[in-house]
Coordinates of C-alpha atoms (C1' of nucleotides) in Angstrom, one line a residue:
Chain A
M1 CA 4.7 -26.8 9.1
S2 CA 7.6 -24.1 8.7
V3 CA 6.4 -20.6 7.9
R4 CA 7.1 -19.6 4.2
V5 CA 6.3 -16.1 2.7
R6 CA 6.8 -14.5 -0.2
F7 CA 7.6 -11.1 -1.6
A8 CA 6.3 -11.2 -5.1
P9 CA 6.6 -7.7 -7.2
S10 CA 6.0 -7.3 -10.7
P11 CA 9.1 -5.8 -12.5
T12 CA 7.0 -3.1 -14.3
G13 CA 9.5 0.0 -13.2
A14 CA 10.9 1.1 -9.9
L15 CA 10.0 -0.6 -6.9
H16 CA 7.3 1.6 -4.9
I17 CA 8.2 2.6 -1.1
G18 CA 4.6 0.7 -0.4
G19 CA 6.4 -2.3 -2.1
V20 CA 9.2 -2.2 0.1
R21 CA 7.0 -2.1 2.9
T22 CA 5.2 -5.2 2.0
A23 CA 8.5 -6.9 1.7
L24 CA 9.6 -5.8 5.1
Y25 CA 6.2 -7.0 6.9
N26 CA 7.0 -10.5 5.0
Y27 CA 10.5 -10.5 6.4
L28 CA 9.6 -9.6 10.0
F29 CA 6.9 -12.4 9.6
A30 CA 9.2 -15.1 8.4
R31 CA 12.1 -14.0 10.6
K32 CA 9.7 -13.7 13.7
H33 CA 8.6 -17.5 13.0
G34 CA 11.7 -19.0 11.9
G35 CA 10.5 -19.3 8.7
Q36 CA 11.6 -18.5 4.8
F37 CA 11.2 -15.1 2.9
L38 CA 11.3 -15.6 -0.6
L39 CA 11.7 -13.5 -3.6
R40 CA 9.4 -14.4 -6.9
I41 CA 9.5 -11.9 -9.9
E42 CA 5.8 -11.9 -11.4
D43 CA 6.8 -11.2 -15.0
T44 CA 3.6 -12.7 -16.7
D45 CA 2.8 -9.6 -18.4
Q46 CA 5.3 -9.5 -21.3
N47 CA 3.7 -6.0 -22.6
R48 CA 4.6 -4.3 -19.2
F49 CA 8.2 -5.7 -18.8
V50 CA 10.9 -3.0 -17.9
P51 CA 14.3 -3.9 -18.3
G52 CA 16.4 -3.5 -15.3
A53 CA 13.5 -3.4 -13.1
E54 CA 14.2 -6.6 -11.6
D55 CA 18.0 -5.6 -10.8
Y56 CA 16.5 -2.5 -9.1
I57 CA 14.0 -4.6 -7.1
I58 CA 17.1 -7.0 -5.8
E59 CA 19.3 -3.9 -5.0
A60 CA 16.6 -2.3 -3.2
L61 CA 16.0 -5.2 -0.6
K62 CA 19.5 -5.4 -0.3
W63 CA 20.1 -2.0 0.4
V64 CA 17.4 -2.2 2.9
G65 CA 18.7 -5.3 4.4
L66 CA 15.7 -7.6 3.5
I67 CA 17.8 -10.5 2.3
P68 CA 15.6 -13.2 0.7
D69 CA 16.5 -17.0 1.7
E70 CA 15.2 -18.1 -1.7
G71 CA 14.4 -16.5 -4.9
V72 CA 15.9 -14.7 -8.2
G73 CA 19.1 -13.8 -7.6
F74 CA 19.4 -15.9 -3.9
G75 CA 19.0 -19.4 -5.3
G76 CA 16.5 -21.9 -3.3
D77 CA 15.0 -25.3 -3.9
Y78 CA 11.6 -24.2 -5.3
G79 CA 12.8 -22.5 -8.5
P80 CA 13.1 -21.3 -10.9
Y81 CA 11.5 -18.1 -9.0
R82 CA 10.8 -16.0 -12.0
Q83 CA 7.6 -17.0 -13.6
S84 CA 8.5 -16.4 -16.9
D85 CA 10.9 -19.2 -16.4
R86 CA 8.1 -21.1 -15.1
K87 CA 5.9 -20.8 -18.4
A88 CA 5.8 -24.7 -19.1
I89 CA 4.2 -25.4 -15.6
Y90 CA 1.1 -23.4 -15.8
L91 CA -0.6 -24.9 -19.2
D92 CA -0.6 -28.2 -17.4
Y93 CA -2.5 -27.0 -14.3
A94 CA -4.7 -24.7 -16.8
L95 CA -5.7 -28.1 -18.6
Q96 CA -6.4 -29.8 -15.5
L97 CA -9.1 -27.3 -14.1
V98 CA -10.6 -27.8 -17.2
E99 CA -10.7 -31.6 -16.9
R100 CA -12.1 -31.1 -13.4
G101 CA -15.1 -28.5 -14.7
H102 CA -13.5 -25.7 -13.1
A103 CA -12.2 -23.7 -16.1
Y104 CA -12.9 -23.6 -19.5
Y105 CA -12.0 -22.6 -23.3
A106 CA -13.1 -18.9 -24.2
F107 CA -12.9 -18.0 -28.3
D108 CA -14.1 -14.7 -27.8
T109 CA -11.5 -11.9 -29.3
P110 CA -10.2 -8.9 -27.0
E111 CA -11.8 -6.6 -29.6
A112 CA -15.3 -8.6 -29.0
L113 CA -15.7 -8.1 -25.5
E114 CA -14.1 -4.4 -25.7
A115 CA -16.9 -3.6 -27.9
R116 CA -19.4 -5.5 -25.3
R117 CA -18.2 -3.2 -22.7
E118 CA -18.7 0.0 -24.8
S119 CA -22.2 -1.3 -25.6
E120 CA -23.2 -2.3 -22.1
D121 CA -22.5 -0.3 -18.9
N122 CA -21.4 -2.7 -16.8
F123 CA -20.5 -5.8 -18.9
T124 CA -18.6 -8.6 -17.0
Y125 CA -17.6 -12.2 -18.3
N126 CA -19.3 -14.1 -15.7
Q127 CA -21.9 -17.0 -14.9
F128 CA -24.9 -14.9 -16.4
T129 CA -23.2 -13.7 -19.5
R130 CA -20.8 -16.7 -20.6
T131 CA -23.8 -18.6 -21.9
G132 CA -24.1 -16.1 -24.5
L133 CA -20.4 -15.9 -25.5
S134 CA -18.0 -17.9 -27.3
N135 CA -16.7 -20.7 -25.3
S136 CA -16.7 -24.5 -24.6
L137 CA -19.4 -24.3 -22.5
T138 CA -21.5 -23.0 -25.4
L139 CA -20.0 -24.5 -28.1
S140 CA -20.2 -28.3 -29.1
A141 CA -17.4 -30.4 -28.3
E142 CA -16.4 -30.9 -31.9
A143 CA -16.6 -27.2 -32.6
V144 CA -14.2 -26.5 -29.7
Q145 CA -11.9 -29.2 -31.0
Q146 CA -12.0 -27.5 -34.6
H147 CA -11.1 -24.1 -33.0
L148 CA -8.4 -25.7 -31.1
D149 CA -7.0 -27.8 -34.3
A150 CA -7.3 -24.7 -36.3
G151 CA -5.1 -22.6 -33.9
L152 CA -7.5 -20.2 -33.1
P153 CA -6.4 -18.0 -30.3
Y154 CA -8.4 -18.9 -26.7
V155 CA -7.9 -18.1 -23.3
I156 CA -9.2 -20.4 -20.2
R157 CA -11.3 -19.0 -17.9
L158 CA -12.1 -19.9 -14.4
K159 CA -15.6 -21.1 -14.3
V160 CA -17.3 -19.8 -11.1
A161 CA -20.4 -21.9 -9.6
P162 CA -23.5 -20.3 -9.2
N163 CA -24.7 -19.7 -5.7
Q164 CA -21.8 -20.2 -3.7
E165 CA -20.3 -18.3 -0.5
I166 CA -16.6 -17.6 -0.7
R167 CA -15.4 -16.9 2.9
I168 CA -12.0 -15.5 3.5
H169 CA -10.4 -15.1 7.0
D170 CA -8.1 -12.4 7.0
L171 CA -5.6 -12.1 9.6
I172 CA -5.9 -8.3 9.8
R173 CA -9.5 -7.9 8.7
G174 CA -11.3 -11.1 9.9
E175 CA -14.0 -12.5 7.9
V176 CA -14.9 -11.3 4.5
V177 CA -17.4 -13.0 2.5
F178 CA -18.0 -12.7 -1.1
Q179 CA -21.0 -14.1 -3.1
S180 CA -20.1 -16.3 -6.3
A181 CA -22.7 -14.0 -8.3
D182 CA -20.2 -11.2 -7.7
V183 CA -17.2 -13.0 -9.1
D184 CA -16.4 -13.0 -12.5
D185 CA -14.8 -15.5 -14.9
K186 CA -11.2 -14.3 -14.7
V187 CA -8.8 -15.0 -17.6
L188 CA -6.5 -17.8 -16.2
L189 CA -4.5 -18.4 -19.2
K190 CA -3.7 -15.9 -21.6
A191 CA -3.8 -16.3 -25.7
D192 CA 0.0 -15.9 -25.3
G193 CA 0.3 -19.0 -23.2
M194 CA 1.4 -16.7 -20.5
P195 CA -0.7 -17.1 -17.3
T196 CA -2.4 -14.2 -15.7
Y197 CA -1.4 -13.2 -12.0
H198 CA -4.3 -14.8 -10.7
L199 CA -3.4 -18.6 -12.1
A200 CA 0.5 -17.9 -11.5
N201 CA 0.2 -16.9 -8.0
I202 CA -1.6 -19.8 -6.9
I203 CA 0.1 -22.4 -8.7
D204 CA 3.6 -21.1 -7.1
D205 CA 2.4 -20.3 -3.9
H206 CA 1.3 -24.1 -3.8
L207 CA 4.3 -25.1 -5.3
M208 CA 6.5 -23.2 -3.3
K209 CA 4.8 -24.2 -0.2
I210 CA 3.7 -20.8 1.1
T211 CA 2.0 -20.7 4.0
H212 CA 1.0 -17.2 4.3
V213 CA 0.2 -14.5 1.8
I214 CA 0.7 -11.0 3.0
R215 CA 0.0 -8.4 0.3
G216 CA -1.3 -5.1 -0.3
E217 CA -5.3 -4.3 0.4
E218 CA -5.8 -4.1 -3.5
W219 CA -5.7 -7.7 -3.6
L220 CA -8.4 -8.7 -1.4
P221 CA -11.3 -8.4 -4.2
S222 CA -9.3 -10.9 -5.9
T223 CA -8.7 -13.2 -3.2
A224 CA -12.4 -14.6 -3.9
H225 CA -10.7 -16.0 -7.3
H226 CA -7.8 -17.2 -5.6
V227 CA -9.9 -19.3 -3.1
L228 CA -12.0 -20.6 -5.7
L229 CA -8.7 -21.6 -7.6
Y230 CA -7.3 -23.7 -4.4
Q231 CA -10.9 -25.3 -4.2
G232 CA -10.5 -26.2 -7.9
F233 CA -7.4 -27.5 -7.6
G234 CA -8.1 -29.7 -4.7
W235 CA -5.7 -27.7 -2.4
E236 CA -8.0 -26.2 0.3
D237 CA -6.0 -28.0 3.0
T238 CA -2.7 -26.3 2.2
M239 CA -4.3 -23.2 1.3
P240 CA -2.3 -20.2 2.8
Q241 CA -3.7 -17.8 5.1
F242 CA -4.2 -14.5 3.9
A243 CA -3.4 -11.0 5.6
H244 CA -4.0 -7.7 3.3
L245 CA -2.2 -4.8 4.3
P246 CA -3.6 -1.1 4.3
L247 CA -2.3 0.9 1.7
I248 CA 0.1 3.9 1.7
M249 CA -1.9 7.0 0.8
K250 CA -0.4 10.5 -1.0
P251 CA 0.9 12.9 1.8
V252 CA -2.0 15.2 0.7
G253 CA -5.1 15.0 -1.0
N254 CA -7.0 12.0 -2.0
G255 CA -5.9 8.4 -2.6
K256 CA -3.0 6.0 -2.9
L257 CA 0.8 7.0 -2.9
S258 CA 1.8 7.0 -6.7
K259 CA 5.2 7.4 -8.2
R260 CA 4.2 11.0 -9.5
D261 CA 3.7 12.2 -6.1
G262 CA 7.7 12.1 -5.5
A263 CA 8.1 15.1 -7.9
K264 CA 4.7 17.0 -7.2
F265 CA 5.5 17.1 -3.2
G266 CA 9.6 17.4 -3.6
M267 CA 10.2 14.1 -1.7
P268 CA 11.6 10.5 -2.5
V269 CA 8.8 7.7 -2.8
F270 CA 11.3 5.0 -4.3
P271 CA 14.1 3.3 -2.1
L272 CA 16.7 3.9 -4.8
N273 CA 17.1 6.2 -7.8
W274 CA 15.2 5.2 -10.7
E275 CA 16.3 6.3 -14.2
G276 CA 14.1 5.3 -16.9
A277 CA 14.2 5.3 -20.5
T278 CA 12.6 8.9 -20.7
E279 CA 13.1 12.1 -19.1
E280 CA 9.8 11.7 -17.4
D281 CA 10.6 8.1 -16.0
H282 CA 13.1 9.6 -13.7
F283 CA 12.7 9.3 -10.2
P284 CA 14.9 10.2 -6.8
G285 CA 15.5 7.6 -4.3
F286 CA 15.5 7.4 -0.3
R287 CA 19.2 6.3 -0.2
E288 CA 20.5 9.3 -2.8
A289 CA 18.8 11.7 -0.8
G290 CA 20.7 11.0 1.9
F291 CA 18.6 8.6 4.2
L292 CA 20.1 5.8 6.2
P293 CA 18.5 2.1 5.4
E294 CA 18.1 1.5 9.1
A295 CA 15.8 4.8 9.5
V296 CA 13.9 3.8 6.0
V297 CA 13.2 0.6 7.7
N298 CA 12.0 2.0 11.0
F299 CA 9.9 4.6 9.2
L300 CA 8.3 1.8 7.1
A301 CA 7.6 -0.4 10.0
L302 CA 5.7 2.0 11.6
L303 CA 3.5 2.9 8.6
G304 CA 0.6 0.5 9.2
W305 CA 1.7 -1.3 12.6
H306 CA 2.6 -0.4 16.1
P307 CA 4.3 -2.3 18.9
E308 CA 2.6 -3.2 22.1
N309 CA 3.9 -0.1 23.8
D310 CA 5.1 3.4 22.5
Q311 CA 8.7 2.4 21.3
E312 CA 9.6 4.3 18.2
I313 CA 13.1 3.4 17.6
F314 CA 13.7 -0.1 16.6
T315 CA 16.7 -1.9 15.0
L316 CA 15.8 -4.6 12.6
E317 CA 16.3 -7.5 15.0
Q318 CA 14.1 -5.4 17.7
L319 CA 11.3 -5.1 14.8
V320 CA 11.4 -9.2 14.1
E321 CA 10.9 -9.4 17.8
A322 CA 8.1 -7.1 18.5
F323 CA 6.3 -7.5 15.3
S324 CA 2.8 -9.1 15.1
V325 CA 0.2 -9.2 12.4
G326 CA -2.6 -8.5 14.8
H327 CA -1.0 -5.0 15.6
I328 CA -1.5 -3.9 11.7
S329 CA -4.0 -1.5 11.5
K330 CA -6.8 -1.5 9.0
S331 CA -7.0 1.9 7.4
G332 CA -4.7 3.3 4.9
A333 CA -1.9 5.4 6.2
R334 CA -0.9 8.9 4.7
F335 CA 2.9 8.7 3.5
D336 CA 4.4 11.5 6.3
Y337 CA 7.8 12.5 5.0
E338 CA 8.2 14.6 8.1
K339 CA 8.2 11.6 10.2
A340 CA 10.5 9.9 7.8
K341 CA 13.0 12.7 8.3
W342 CA 12.7 12.7 11.8
F343 CA 13.8 8.9 12.0
N344 CA 16.7 9.8 9.7
Q345 CA 18.1 12.6 12.1
K346 CA 17.6 10.1 15.0
Y347 CA 19.7 7.6 13.2
I348 CA 22.5 9.9 12.3
Q349 CA 22.6 11.3 16.1
A350 CA 22.8 7.5 17.3
M351 CA 25.5 6.7 14.9
D352 CA 29.1 6.6 16.0
A353 CA 31.6 8.9 14.3
A354 CA 33.6 6.1 12.3
T355 CA 30.6 5.0 10.8
L356 CA 29.2 8.0 9.9
A357 CA 32.7 9.1 8.3
T358 CA 32.3 5.9 6.0
H359 CA 29.0 7.4 5.0
I360 CA 30.2 10.8 4.4
Q361 CA 33.6 9.9 2.9
P362 CA 31.9 9.2 -1.0
L363 CA 30.0 12.3 -0.4
A364 CA 33.3 14.5 0.4
E365 CA 35.1 12.9 -2.6
A366 CA 32.4 13.5 -5.0
K367 CA 32.9 17.2 -4.1
G368 CA 36.6 17.0 -4.6
Y369 CA 37.6 17.3 -0.9
E370 CA 40.7 15.5 0.5
V371 CA 40.4 14.8 3.5
S372 CA 41.5 12.4 6.3
V373 CA 39.1 9.8 7.7
E374 CA 39.9 11.3 11.3
Y375 CA 39.0 14.8 10.0
L376 CA 35.9 13.2 8.8
Q377 CA 35.1 11.7 12.1
Q378 CA 35.6 15.3 13.5
V379 CA 33.0 16.8 11.1
A380 CA 30.7 14.0 11.8
V381 CA 30.9 14.8 15.7
L382 CA 30.6 18.4 14.9
M383 CA 27.6 18.0 12.7
K384 CA 25.6 15.1 13.5
E385 CA 23.4 17.2 16.1
R386 CA 22.2 19.2 13.3
V387 CA 21.6 17.4 9.8
T388 CA 18.7 15.6 8.5
F389 CA 20.4 14.2 5.8
L390 CA 24.0 12.5 4.8
P391 CA 24.4 15.1 2.3
D392 CA 24.2 17.8 4.8
F393 CA 27.8 17.2 6.2
V394 CA 29.3 18.6 3.1
E395 CA 26.6 20.7 2.2
Q396 CA 25.4 22.7 5.2
G397 CA 28.9 22.1 6.8
Y398 CA 30.8 22.8 3.7
Y399 CA 33.1 25.5 5.3
L400 CA 34.6 22.5 7.2
F401 CA 36.1 21.7 3.8
E402 CA 36.5 24.6 1.8
P403 CA 36.8 28.3 2.5
V404 CA 33.8 30.5 3.5
R405 CA 31.9 31.2 0.2
T406 CA 29.9 34.2 1.5
Y407 CA 29.7 35.9 4.8
D408 CA 26.6 37.2 6.6
S409 CA 27.4 40.4 6.3
E410 CA 24.2 41.9 7.7
T411 CA 25.0 40.4 11.1
V412 CA 28.5 41.6 10.8
Q413 CA 27.2 45.4 10.1
K414 CA 25.3 45.1 12.8
K415 CA 28.0 43.8 15.3
W416 CA 30.9 46.0 13.8
S417 CA 32.5 48.9 15.5
E418 CA 35.8 50.5 16.1
T419 CA 36.4 48.3 19.0
V420 CA 35.3 45.0 17.7
A421 CA 37.7 45.8 14.7
G422 CA 40.7 46.5 16.9
I423 CA 39.8 43.2 18.8
F424 CA 39.8 41.4 15.8
V425 CA 43.1 42.8 14.1
E426 CA 45.0 41.9 17.4
L427 CA 42.9 38.2 17.5
Q428 CA 44.1 37.7 14.1
S429 CA 47.7 37.6 15.3
S430 CA 47.4 36.1 18.6
L431 CA 44.7 33.3 18.3
G432 CA 47.0 30.7 16.8
N433 CA 49.6 31.0 19.4
I434 CA 47.1 30.0 22.0
V435 CA 48.6 26.8 23.8
P436 CA 47.2 24.3 23.8
F437 CA 44.8 24.8 20.8
E438 CA 42.0 23.0 22.5
S439 CA 38.3 24.4 22.9
A440 CA 37.9 24.8 26.5
N441 CA 41.0 26.9 26.9
L442 CA 40.5 29.0 23.6
E443 CA 36.9 29.7 24.7
E444 CA 38.8 30.7 28.3
K445 CA 41.4 33.0 26.7
V446 CA 39.4 34.5 24.2
K447 CA 36.8 35.6 26.5
Q448 CA 39.2 36.8 28.9
F449 CA 40.9 38.6 26.2
V450 CA 37.7 40.3 24.9
Q451 CA 37.0 41.4 28.4
E452 CA 40.5 42.9 28.9
K453 CA 39.7 45.1 26.0
G454 CA 36.4 46.5 27.4
A455 CA 34.2 44.6 25.2
K456 CA 31.5 41.7 26.1
P457 CA 31.9 38.3 24.3
G458 CA 28.5 38.6 22.8
D459 CA 30.1 41.6 20.8
V460 CA 32.8 39.4 19.4
L461 CA 31.9 35.6 19.5
P462 CA 29.1 36.0 16.9
L463 CA 31.9 37.5 14.5
L464 CA 34.2 35.0 15.4
R465 CA 31.7 32.5 14.1
I466 CA 31.2 34.4 10.9
A467 CA 34.5 34.4 10.3
L468 CA 35.1 30.7 10.4
A469 CA 31.6 29.6 9.0
G470 CA 30.4 32.6 7.1
T471 CA 27.1 31.9 8.8
M472 CA 25.3 32.2 12.4
K473 CA 24.4 28.6 12.2
G474 CA 26.7 25.5 13.1
P475 CA 28.8 23.9 15.7
A476 CA 30.1 25.5 18.6
V477 CA 32.7 28.1 17.5
F478 CA 35.9 26.8 19.4
D479 CA 35.1 23.5 18.4
M480 CA 35.1 24.5 15.0
A481 CA 38.3 26.5 15.1
V482 CA 40.2 23.3 16.6
A483 CA 38.8 21.2 13.7
L484 CA 40.0 23.4 11.2
G485 CA 43.5 24.1 13.1
S486 CA 45.4 26.9 14.2
A487 CA 47.0 27.8 10.8
E488 CA 43.4 27.8 8.9
T489 CA 41.5 29.5 11.7
M490 CA 44.2 32.3 11.6
G491 CA 43.9 32.2 7.8
R492 CA 40.0 32.7 7.7
L493 CA 40.5 35.6 10.8
K494 CA 42.8 37.5 8.5
R495 CA 40.7 37.4 5.4
F496 CA 37.6 38.5 7.8
V497 CA 39.3 41.3 8.9
E498 CA 40.6 42.3 5.4
T499 CA 37.0 42.2 4.1
F500 CA 35.5 44.2 6.6
N501 CA 38.1 46.4 8.4
K502 CA 37.8 49.1 5.7
Chain B
rG1 C1' -22.9 1.7 -11.3
rG2 C1' -21.7 -2.9 -8.4
rC3 C1' -18.8 -5.4 -4.9
rC4 C1' -15.1 -5.1 -0.8
rU5 C1' -12.6 -2.5 2.9
rG6 C1' -12.0 1.5 6.4
rU7 C1' -13.2 6.3 9.4
rU8 C1' -9.6 8.6 17.2
rC9 C1' -5.8 15.6 17.7
rG10 C1' -3.3 18.6 10.7
rU11 C1' -0.4 13.4 10.4
rC12 C1' 1.2 8.2 12.3
rU13 C1' -1.2 6.0 16.2
rA14 C1' -2.7 3.6 21.5
rG15 C1' -7.0 2.4 23.9
rG16 C1' -11.6 0.6 24.4
rG17 C1' -18.7 0.0 27.6
rG18 C1' -17.6 4.1 33.1
rU19 C1' -10.4 6.9 31.1
rU20 C1' -8.1 13.9 32.7
rA21 C1' -9.0 9.7 25.6
rG22 C1' -2.2 8.1 26.0
rG23 C1' 2.3 8.7 22.9
rA24 C1' 5.2 10.3 18.6
rC25 C1' 6.0 13.8 13.9
rA26 C1' 4.6 18.9 12.9
rC27 C1' 3.3 23.6 15.5
rG28 C1' 3.6 27.4 19.9
rU29 C1' 5.4 29.0 24.6
rC30 C1' 9.6 28.3 28.0
rC31 C1' 14.4 26.4 29.8
rC32 C1' 19.7 25.2 28.4
rU33 C1' 22.9 27.7 24.9
rU34 C1' 25.7 34.6 23.7
rU35 C1' 25.0 30.6 17.2
rC36 C1' 22.2 27.0 14.9
rA37 C1' 21.0 22.3 16.4
rC38 C1' 20.5 18.4 20.4
rG39 C1' 18.2 17.9 24.9
rG40 C1' 14.1 18.9 28.8
rA41 C1' 9.6 21.2 30.1
rU42 C1' 5.0 22.9 28.6
rG43 C1' 0.6 24.5 25.5
rA44 C1' -3.1 23.9 21.9
rA45 C1' -5.2 20.0 19.1
rA46 C1' -9.3 13.9 18.1
rC47 C1' -13.4 9.7 19.1
rA48 C1' -17.5 11.6 11.2
rC49 C1' -23.0 11.8 11.6
rG50 C1' -27.9 9.6 13.1
rG51 C1' -30.2 6.0 15.4
rG52 C1' -30.5 1.6 18.4
rU53 C1' -28.4 -1.9 22.8
rU54 C1' -27.3 -0.4 27.9
rC55 C1' -28.0 2.3 34.3
rG56 C1' -23.6 4.2 30.9
rA57 C1' -21.3 4.2 24.5
rU58 C1' -15.7 6.9 21.4
rU59 C1' -15.6 1.4 22.2
rC60 C1' -21.2 -3.5 20.4
rC61 C1' -25.0 -3.5 16.5
rC62 C1' -27.6 -0.9 12.3
rG63 C1' -27.8 3.2 8.8
rU64 C1' -26.0 7.6 6.4
rA65 C1' -21.8 10.4 4.9
rC66 C1' -17.1 10.2 3.5
rA67 C1' -12.5 8.0 1.9
rG68 C1' -9.9 4.1 -0.2
rG69 C1' -9.5 -0.6 -3.2
rC70 C1' -11.5 -3.7 -7.1
rU71 C1' -14.3 -4.1 -11.3
rA72 C1' -8.3 -6.0 -18.2
rC73 C1' -6.0 -11.7 -22.1
rC74 C1' -2.2 -5.5 -15.7
rA75 C1' 0.1 -6.7 -11.4

RNA sequence: GGCCUGUUCGUCUAGGGGUUAGGACACGUCCCUUUCACGGAUGAAACACGGGUUCGAUUCCCGUACAGGCUACCA
């Protein structure tokens, strides 16, 4: 049977980077085994629905290159893939479970249950407490029918049998055992007619022929309910295998990574910018911060998984090849932004100038720079060894696009002297005439000239750099001069001399 | 509180009854370079604790501690 896995996020806001990793592992597993990867939208909670969240999820998956074979926005033969569009399906199945004696009607109001929780410390609706509550197990058949006929609100709950051992063979954690006494009678169908996650999940996985459920560790406890549901429906034979992923933890402190951590630690925790309704609900994304999607994928892949060797840089195809569930670690992984930056730097370094130029172009245009693609490629070559983020090309390297804003005058003061001033005055008029205007030739001629004047290259070159870039950081001086061109180089020298030769 | 899951350098991790406990990020030093980076070399840095089992445990078992998750008509 062909492998089928799904990524099933809830559209309650921006897709967390941990969600992207879950999607990635599902994708890798599907590709590795020649199976399908589906996107299912789990929007059964109408109260938590957030407009735009679904589009965000789809756009994020596209950005990182994890294209589903089926799902909302991608078609497929097992649709609809949005649970709110499948509402009609769930009631029939819930009723079927009631008939089979694995579920029951419950009429207790949320307020009544809330009151119980208030007064009793650890109240749960389960096999021990249900006998004292209002449900089809305690009420007579007539009373139940009356309630139903009268249109009283009800939910359908899972009827957990006593003295059962529920065994799960998790692909990552091995055997996990629960006692049914510890498992509560979860609501399966809510009073509004929508299923809860638990019911919808099982029915959809069954109907969509899902073979492997790869999801976060937060789902491990409820897997006991899920197994009971498969048994209740008589679907044990086709029950998917489970793999519960370790969680991604906060960069500092305790707990799992949350959306607030982005602002708190000054780093993105979402793939894309998210602009919610309120000011508070705005979060930066990896894309807008200047990450390459390949770098994000590579970083995420290694957060909780490792290959058989010590390889660190992987294309998506290589990840597919190397991936195995057996090498997923069990413990939570701290979100390491430094490592994420390192990956991005590595990917920028490895990228060819033409491709890099296409990434820099929109950034340059946004700044109002009008330059040719050829020039952007030169900028790419000059800067790629010294940037971490895409915007660094136009920010750190702004002087390649516009005049120097400020000179590192401290360094200039230190180096400035009568001799040097004289050299610069001459350089100002002669440098542009050096032919050919090429890096190696310029370097040779300038150094020669400086020495003829009785100075050392070290006295002059740093200042030449400041004249062109304003700062002591940056690409090789003569490479910059060539990129800027002789006219611009001359202009910058002139301005530099005018500024300091007073 | 109850249930479930974890615990190797600061971080991500490899390993697994006998190893100089390996790699990567970050950090230090040096080399390259009259800049900054890149690159290269090198250094410091870890098996949570206590009991077993064993000739021998970081590795297997039990307990403790700590951490995480779940405990909604949320997912």
